[in-house]
Coordinates of C-alpha atoms and ligand atoms in Angstrom, one line a residue:
X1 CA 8.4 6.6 36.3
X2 CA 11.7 4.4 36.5
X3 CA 10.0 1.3 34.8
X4 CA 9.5 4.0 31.2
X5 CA 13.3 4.0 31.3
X6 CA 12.6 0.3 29.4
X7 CA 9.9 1.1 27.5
X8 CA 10.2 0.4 23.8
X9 CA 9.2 4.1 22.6
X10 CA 8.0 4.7 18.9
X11 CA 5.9 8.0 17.9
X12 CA 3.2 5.4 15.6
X13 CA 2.0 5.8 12.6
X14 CA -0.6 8.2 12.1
X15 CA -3.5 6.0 9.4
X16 CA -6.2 8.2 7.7
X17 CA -9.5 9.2 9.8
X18 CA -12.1 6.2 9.4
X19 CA -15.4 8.9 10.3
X20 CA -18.1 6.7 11.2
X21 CA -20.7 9.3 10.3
X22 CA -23.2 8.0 7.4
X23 CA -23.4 10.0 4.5
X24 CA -20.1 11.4 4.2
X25 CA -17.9 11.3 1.2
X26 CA -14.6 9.2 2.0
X27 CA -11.6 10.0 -0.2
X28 CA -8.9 9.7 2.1
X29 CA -8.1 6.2 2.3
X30 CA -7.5 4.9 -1.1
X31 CA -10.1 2.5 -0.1
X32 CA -12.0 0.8 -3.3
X33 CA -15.6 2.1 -4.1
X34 CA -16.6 -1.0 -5.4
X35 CA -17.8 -3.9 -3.2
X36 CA -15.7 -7.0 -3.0
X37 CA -16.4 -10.1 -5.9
X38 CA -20.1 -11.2 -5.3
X39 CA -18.6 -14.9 -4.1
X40 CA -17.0 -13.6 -1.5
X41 CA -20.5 -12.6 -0.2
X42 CA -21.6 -16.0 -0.9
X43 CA -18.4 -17.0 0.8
X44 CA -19.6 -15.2 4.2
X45 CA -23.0 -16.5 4.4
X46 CA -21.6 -20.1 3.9
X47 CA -19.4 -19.2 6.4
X48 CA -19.0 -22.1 9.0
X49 CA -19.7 -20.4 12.2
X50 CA -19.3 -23.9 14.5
X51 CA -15.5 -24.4 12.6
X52 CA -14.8 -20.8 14.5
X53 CA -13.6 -22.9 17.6
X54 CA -10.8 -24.4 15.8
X55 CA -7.9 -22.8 15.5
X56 CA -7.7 -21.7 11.8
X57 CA -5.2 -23.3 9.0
X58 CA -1.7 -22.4 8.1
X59 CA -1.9 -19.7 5.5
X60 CA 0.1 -21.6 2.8
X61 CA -1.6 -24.9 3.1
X62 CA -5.1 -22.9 2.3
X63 CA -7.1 -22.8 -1.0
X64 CA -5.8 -19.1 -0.5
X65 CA -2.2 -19.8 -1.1
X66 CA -3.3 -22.2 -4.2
X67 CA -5.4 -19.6 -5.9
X68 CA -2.9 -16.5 -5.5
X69 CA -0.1 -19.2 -7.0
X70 CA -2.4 -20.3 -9.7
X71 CA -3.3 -16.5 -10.5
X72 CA 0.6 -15.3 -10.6
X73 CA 2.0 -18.6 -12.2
X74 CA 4.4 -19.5 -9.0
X75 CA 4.6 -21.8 -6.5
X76 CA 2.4 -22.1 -3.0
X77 CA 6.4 -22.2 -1.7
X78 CA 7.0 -18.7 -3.3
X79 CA 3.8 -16.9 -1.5
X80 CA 3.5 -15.7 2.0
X81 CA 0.3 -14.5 3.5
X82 CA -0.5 -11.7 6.2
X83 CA -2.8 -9.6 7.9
X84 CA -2.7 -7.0 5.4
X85 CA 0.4 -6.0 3.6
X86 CA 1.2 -3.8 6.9
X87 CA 1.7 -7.1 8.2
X88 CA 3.8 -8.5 5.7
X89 CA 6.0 -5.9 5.3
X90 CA 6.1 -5.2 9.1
X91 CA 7.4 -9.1 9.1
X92 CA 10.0 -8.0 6.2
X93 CA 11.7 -5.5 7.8
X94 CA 12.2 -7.2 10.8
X95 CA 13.4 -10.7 8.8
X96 CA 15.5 -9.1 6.1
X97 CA 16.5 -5.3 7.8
X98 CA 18.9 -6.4 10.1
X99 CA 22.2 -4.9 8.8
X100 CA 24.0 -2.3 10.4
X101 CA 24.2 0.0 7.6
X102 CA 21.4 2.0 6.9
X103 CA 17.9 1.1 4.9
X104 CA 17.0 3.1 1.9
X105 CA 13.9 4.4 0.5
X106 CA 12.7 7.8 -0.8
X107 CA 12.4 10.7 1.6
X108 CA 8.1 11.3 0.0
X109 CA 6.9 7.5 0.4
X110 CA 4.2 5.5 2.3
X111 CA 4.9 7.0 6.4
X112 CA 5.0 3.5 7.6
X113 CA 8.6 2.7 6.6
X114 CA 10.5 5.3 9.2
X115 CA 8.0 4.2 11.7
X116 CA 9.0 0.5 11.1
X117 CA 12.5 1.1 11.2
X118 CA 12.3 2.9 14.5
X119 CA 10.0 0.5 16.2
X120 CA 13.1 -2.5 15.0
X121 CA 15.6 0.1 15.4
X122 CA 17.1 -0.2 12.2
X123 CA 18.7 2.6 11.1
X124 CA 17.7 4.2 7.6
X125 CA 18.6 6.5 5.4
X126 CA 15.6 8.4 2.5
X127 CA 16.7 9.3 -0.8
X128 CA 15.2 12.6 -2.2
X129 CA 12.7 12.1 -5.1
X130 CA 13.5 14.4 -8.0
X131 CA 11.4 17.9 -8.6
X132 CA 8.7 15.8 -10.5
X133 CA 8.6 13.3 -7.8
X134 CA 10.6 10.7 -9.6
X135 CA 12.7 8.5 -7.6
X136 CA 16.4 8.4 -9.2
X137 CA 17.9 4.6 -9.2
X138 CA 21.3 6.1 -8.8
X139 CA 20.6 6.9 -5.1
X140 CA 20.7 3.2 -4.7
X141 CA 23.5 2.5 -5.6
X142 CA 25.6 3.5 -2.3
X143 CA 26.3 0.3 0.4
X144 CA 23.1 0.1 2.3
X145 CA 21.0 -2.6 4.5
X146 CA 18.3 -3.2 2.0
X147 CA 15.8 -1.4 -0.3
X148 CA 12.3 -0.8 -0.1
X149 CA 10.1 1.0 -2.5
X150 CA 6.2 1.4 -3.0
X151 CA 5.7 1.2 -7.1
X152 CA 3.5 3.3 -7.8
X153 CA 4.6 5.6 -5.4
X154 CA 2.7 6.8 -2.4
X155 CA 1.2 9.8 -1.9
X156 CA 2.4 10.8 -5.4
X157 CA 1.1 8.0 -7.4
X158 CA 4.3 8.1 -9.8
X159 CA 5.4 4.8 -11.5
X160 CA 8.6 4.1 -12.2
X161 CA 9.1 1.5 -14.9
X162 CA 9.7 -1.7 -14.6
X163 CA 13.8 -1.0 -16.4
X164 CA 14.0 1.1 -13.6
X165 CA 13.1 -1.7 -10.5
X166 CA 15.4 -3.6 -12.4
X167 CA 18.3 -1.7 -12.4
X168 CA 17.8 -1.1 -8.4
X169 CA 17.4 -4.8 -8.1
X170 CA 20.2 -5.5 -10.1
X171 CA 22.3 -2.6 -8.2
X172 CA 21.5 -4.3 -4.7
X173 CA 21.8 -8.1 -5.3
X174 CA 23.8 -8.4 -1.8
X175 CA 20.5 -6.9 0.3
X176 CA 17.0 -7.2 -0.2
X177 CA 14.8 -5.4 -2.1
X178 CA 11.0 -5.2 -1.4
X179 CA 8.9 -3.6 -4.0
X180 CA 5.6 -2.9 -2.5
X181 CA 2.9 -2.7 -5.1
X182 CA -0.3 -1.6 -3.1
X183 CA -1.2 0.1 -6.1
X184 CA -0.3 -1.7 -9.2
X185 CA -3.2 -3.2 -10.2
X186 CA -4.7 0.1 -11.5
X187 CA -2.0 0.3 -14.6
X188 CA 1.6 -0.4 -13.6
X189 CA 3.5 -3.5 -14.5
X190 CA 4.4 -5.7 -11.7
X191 CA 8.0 -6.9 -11.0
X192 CA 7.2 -10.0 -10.5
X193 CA 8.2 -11.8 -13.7
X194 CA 11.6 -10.3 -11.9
X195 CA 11.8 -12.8 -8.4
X196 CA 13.3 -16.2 -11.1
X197 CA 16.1 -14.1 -11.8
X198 CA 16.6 -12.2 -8.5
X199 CA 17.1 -13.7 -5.5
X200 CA 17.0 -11.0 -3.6
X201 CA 13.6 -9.2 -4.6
X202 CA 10.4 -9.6 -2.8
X203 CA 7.3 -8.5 -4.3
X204 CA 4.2 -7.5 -1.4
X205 CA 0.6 -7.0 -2.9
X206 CA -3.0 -6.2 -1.4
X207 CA -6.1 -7.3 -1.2
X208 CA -6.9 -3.8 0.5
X209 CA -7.0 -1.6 -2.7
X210 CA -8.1 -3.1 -6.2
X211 CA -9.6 -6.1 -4.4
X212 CA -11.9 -4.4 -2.7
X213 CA -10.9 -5.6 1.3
X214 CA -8.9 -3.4 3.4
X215 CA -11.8 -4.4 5.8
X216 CA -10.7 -8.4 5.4
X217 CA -6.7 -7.5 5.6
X218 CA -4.8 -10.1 4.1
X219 CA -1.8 -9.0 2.3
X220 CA 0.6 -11.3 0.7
X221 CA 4.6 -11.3 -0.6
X222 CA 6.1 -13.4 -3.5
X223 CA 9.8 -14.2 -3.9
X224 CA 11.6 -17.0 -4.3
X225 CA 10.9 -20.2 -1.6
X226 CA 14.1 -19.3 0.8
X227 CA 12.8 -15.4 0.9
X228 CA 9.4 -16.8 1.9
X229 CA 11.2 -19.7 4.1
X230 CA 12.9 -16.6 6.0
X231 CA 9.9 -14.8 6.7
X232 CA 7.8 -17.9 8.2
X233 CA 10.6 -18.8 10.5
X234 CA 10.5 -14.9 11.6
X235 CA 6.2 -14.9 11.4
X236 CA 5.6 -18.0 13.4
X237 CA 8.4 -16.8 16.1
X238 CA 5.9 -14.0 16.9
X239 CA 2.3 -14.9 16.3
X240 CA 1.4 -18.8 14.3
X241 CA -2.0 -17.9 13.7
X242 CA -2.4 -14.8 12.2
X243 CA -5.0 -14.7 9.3
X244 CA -8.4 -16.1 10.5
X245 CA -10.7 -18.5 9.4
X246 CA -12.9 -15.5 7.7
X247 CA -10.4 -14.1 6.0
X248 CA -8.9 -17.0 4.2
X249 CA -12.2 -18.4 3.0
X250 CA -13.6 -15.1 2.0
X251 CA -9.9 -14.0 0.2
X252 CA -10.1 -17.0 -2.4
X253 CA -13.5 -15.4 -3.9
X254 CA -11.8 -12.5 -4.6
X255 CA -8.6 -14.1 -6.0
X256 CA -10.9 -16.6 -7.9
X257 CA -13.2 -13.6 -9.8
X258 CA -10.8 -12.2 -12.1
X259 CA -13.5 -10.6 -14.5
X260 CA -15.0 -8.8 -11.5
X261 CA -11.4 -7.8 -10.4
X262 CA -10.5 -6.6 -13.9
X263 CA -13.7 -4.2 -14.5
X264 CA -13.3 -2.5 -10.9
X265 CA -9.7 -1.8 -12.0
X266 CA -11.1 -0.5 -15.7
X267 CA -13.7 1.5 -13.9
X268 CA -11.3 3.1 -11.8
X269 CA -8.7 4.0 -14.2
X270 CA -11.9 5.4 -16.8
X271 CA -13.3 7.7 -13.3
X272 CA -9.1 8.3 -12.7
X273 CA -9.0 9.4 -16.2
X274 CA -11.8 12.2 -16.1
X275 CA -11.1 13.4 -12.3
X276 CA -7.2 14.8 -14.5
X277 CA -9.7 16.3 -16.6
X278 CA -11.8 17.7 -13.9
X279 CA -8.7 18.8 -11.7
X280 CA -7.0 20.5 -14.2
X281 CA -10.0 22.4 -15.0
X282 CA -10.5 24.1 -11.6
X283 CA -6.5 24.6 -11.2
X284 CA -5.0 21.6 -9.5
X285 CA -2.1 20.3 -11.0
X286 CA -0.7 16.8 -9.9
X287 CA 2.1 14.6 -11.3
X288 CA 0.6 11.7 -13.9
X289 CA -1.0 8.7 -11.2
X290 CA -0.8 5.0 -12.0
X291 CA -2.7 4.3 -8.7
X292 CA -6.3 4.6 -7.4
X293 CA -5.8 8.3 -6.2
X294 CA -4.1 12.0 -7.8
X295 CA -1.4 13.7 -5.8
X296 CA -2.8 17.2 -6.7
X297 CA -1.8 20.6 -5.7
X298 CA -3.8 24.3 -6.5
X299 CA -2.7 27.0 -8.2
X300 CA -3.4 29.5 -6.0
X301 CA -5.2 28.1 -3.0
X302 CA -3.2 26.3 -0.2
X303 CA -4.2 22.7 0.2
X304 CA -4.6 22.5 3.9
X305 CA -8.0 25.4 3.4
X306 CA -9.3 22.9 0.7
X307 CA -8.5 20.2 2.9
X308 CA -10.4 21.6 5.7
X309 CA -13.4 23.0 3.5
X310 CA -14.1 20.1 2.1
X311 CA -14.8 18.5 5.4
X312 CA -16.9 20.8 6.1
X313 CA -18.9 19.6 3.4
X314 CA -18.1 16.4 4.4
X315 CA -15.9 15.0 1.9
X316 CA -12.6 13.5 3.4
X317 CA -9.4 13.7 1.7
X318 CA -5.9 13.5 2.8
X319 CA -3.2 16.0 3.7
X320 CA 0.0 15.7 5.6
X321 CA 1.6 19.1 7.0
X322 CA 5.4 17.7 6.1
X323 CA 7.9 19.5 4.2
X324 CA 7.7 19.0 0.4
X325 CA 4.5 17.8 0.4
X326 CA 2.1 20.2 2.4
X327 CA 0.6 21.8 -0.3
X328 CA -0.8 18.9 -1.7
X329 CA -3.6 16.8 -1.7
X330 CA -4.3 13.0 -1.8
X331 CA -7.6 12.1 -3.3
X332 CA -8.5 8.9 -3.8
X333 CA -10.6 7.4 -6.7
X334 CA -14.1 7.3 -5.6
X335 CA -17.4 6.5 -8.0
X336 CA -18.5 9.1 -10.3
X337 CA -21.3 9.9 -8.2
X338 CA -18.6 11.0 -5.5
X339 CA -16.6 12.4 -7.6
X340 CA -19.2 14.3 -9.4
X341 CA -19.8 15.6 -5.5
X342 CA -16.3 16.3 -4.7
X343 CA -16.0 18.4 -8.3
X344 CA -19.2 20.3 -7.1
X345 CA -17.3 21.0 -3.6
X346 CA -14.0 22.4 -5.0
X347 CA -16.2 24.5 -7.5
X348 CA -17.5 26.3 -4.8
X349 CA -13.9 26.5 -2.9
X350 CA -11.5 27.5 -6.1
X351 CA -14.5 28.5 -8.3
Ligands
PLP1 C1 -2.4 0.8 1.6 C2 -0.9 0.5 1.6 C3 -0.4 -0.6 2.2 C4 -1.0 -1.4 3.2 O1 -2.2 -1.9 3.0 P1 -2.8 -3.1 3.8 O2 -4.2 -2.6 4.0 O3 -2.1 -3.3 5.1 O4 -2.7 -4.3 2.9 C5 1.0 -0.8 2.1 N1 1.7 0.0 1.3 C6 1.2 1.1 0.7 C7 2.1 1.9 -0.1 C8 -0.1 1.4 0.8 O5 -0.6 2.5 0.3

């Protein structure tokens, strides 16, 4: 057909299964176990179903914005606010990518980036990681048209510490650098004391993963105010009102719980600390995870037949068939009911 000649074409992102069968086991989203913060149930049955037909409020002018700002010490000027951090980070690339020199990040990383760039047609360029899945700060050091960077990693779950972001931060200070830390709740250190001294580095966080949400999707970046200022012009050139009246009411309980949020992590990073045990016990090896799932790989038997047994028994966990990597499996954190399941699976499959 002549009109495909002006098509925007993209091959999309490909997200983990969402089964909808009951009773199955579901490790392959690095979704939380744990339900959200009791108030934010409270939150939805207070929930103001006749305020529905107004439009809802601006994101930074919400109790939302005020509690995230109160809980990382900044300003409601230093925080923007999404539909998910796939939102926020979809707007970053398209306000702060737009160079002609290439975009760098590491050639194992979270498969939205390339897809981003292509869909903006920004070119890019991925840095390997090193033979323990380490990415090396000297690969970004070459002239380039921005950073980006999930810390932890993802799928490996390696953290790189925080001297590390610096020095990339430090190494970039003409482009920006987005460090985007889905996962560092469950025992990395954030770079966020780093956005006073750096202009140029934005920090993008969750409520998907240790907040219990990814049902909810808000997302959220903090930087200093002329980084945020950039990405509002960008956000409310597209779409003004993007996070719902649900959402922002229900996000503040969760922000606002912070004992609740703290023992999920704990518990998480306790079941994360006996699944290594577990794992290396039936032959998986897997590099050391700061995150809420292990990167691990058998001994002997090729990921992609436990990947497929275990579905059988209906436990989901993710595998990608992509150079480097295909021998691996993602699983996420689950309870230790789940994981007590899952051990008794791969018993059966590596036993
Ligand atoms: C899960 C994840 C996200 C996106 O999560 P949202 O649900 O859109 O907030 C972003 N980056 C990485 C590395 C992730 O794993």
């Amino acid at each position: 057909m002549k009109w495909e000649e002006n098509v925007r074409r993209v091959v999309p992102y490909t997200p983990g299964e969402q089964p909808q069968k009951a009773g199955i086991i579901k490790l392959n989203t690095n979704e939380n176990p744990y339900a959200p913060a009791p108030g934010v149930a409270e939150a939805a049955a207070a929930l103001d179903v006749e305020k529905l037909r107004l439009y809802p409020a601006f994101p930074e002018k919400t109790d939302l914005a005020e509690a995230l700002a109160a809980r990382y010490h900044i300003g409601t000027d230093q925080i923007f606010i999404g539909v998910g951090s796939d939102d926020v980070l979809s707007i970053a690339f398209m306000t702060f990518f737009q160079s002609d020199k290439p975009v760098f990040f590491p050639d194992i990383t979270y498969s939205f980036y390339d897809v981003w760039a292509d869909v903006y047609r920004i070119p890019y360029e991925t840095k390997a990681l090193d033979a323990d899945f380490q990415i090396r700060p000297a690969d970004y050091r070459e002239p380039n048209g921005g950073v980006i960077f999930p810390n932890p990693n993802a799928p490996t779950g390696v953290l790189m510490p925080l001297e590390a972001v610096e020095e990339i931060v430090a190494a970039n200070r003409d482009v920006v650098v987005i460090v985007d830390e889905a996962y560092i709740d469950f025992g990395g250190t954030s770079a966020l004391p780093l956005i006073d001294q750096y202009d140029n580095l934005l920090v993008v966080q969750t409520f998907s993963k240790s907040r219990s949400m990814a049902g909810m999707r808000i997302g959220y970046a903090m930087g200093q105010p002329a980084l945020i200022r950039y990405l509002n012009d960008v956000k409310y050139s597209v779409n003004s009102y993007t996070m719902n009246t649900a959402a922002l009411a229900l996000g503040v309980e969760a922000v606002r719980d912070e004992a609740y949020f703290e023992m999920c992590c704990k518990r998480i990073m306790e079941t994360r600390a006996r699944a290594e045990e577990r794992l290396s016990g039936l032959g998986f090896v897997f590099p050391k995870s700061c995150a809420n799932f292990i990167f691990a790989s058998h001994k002997t038997i090729p990921a992609r037949e436990i990947f497929e047994r275990l579905k059988e028994n209906d436990i989901y966990v993710r595998w990608w068939n992509k150079d480097r990597i295909d021998n691996y499996l993602r699983i996420t954190i689950g309870t230790d009911e789940q994981m007590e399941a899952l051990y008794r699976a791969l018993e059966e499959i590596c036993g």
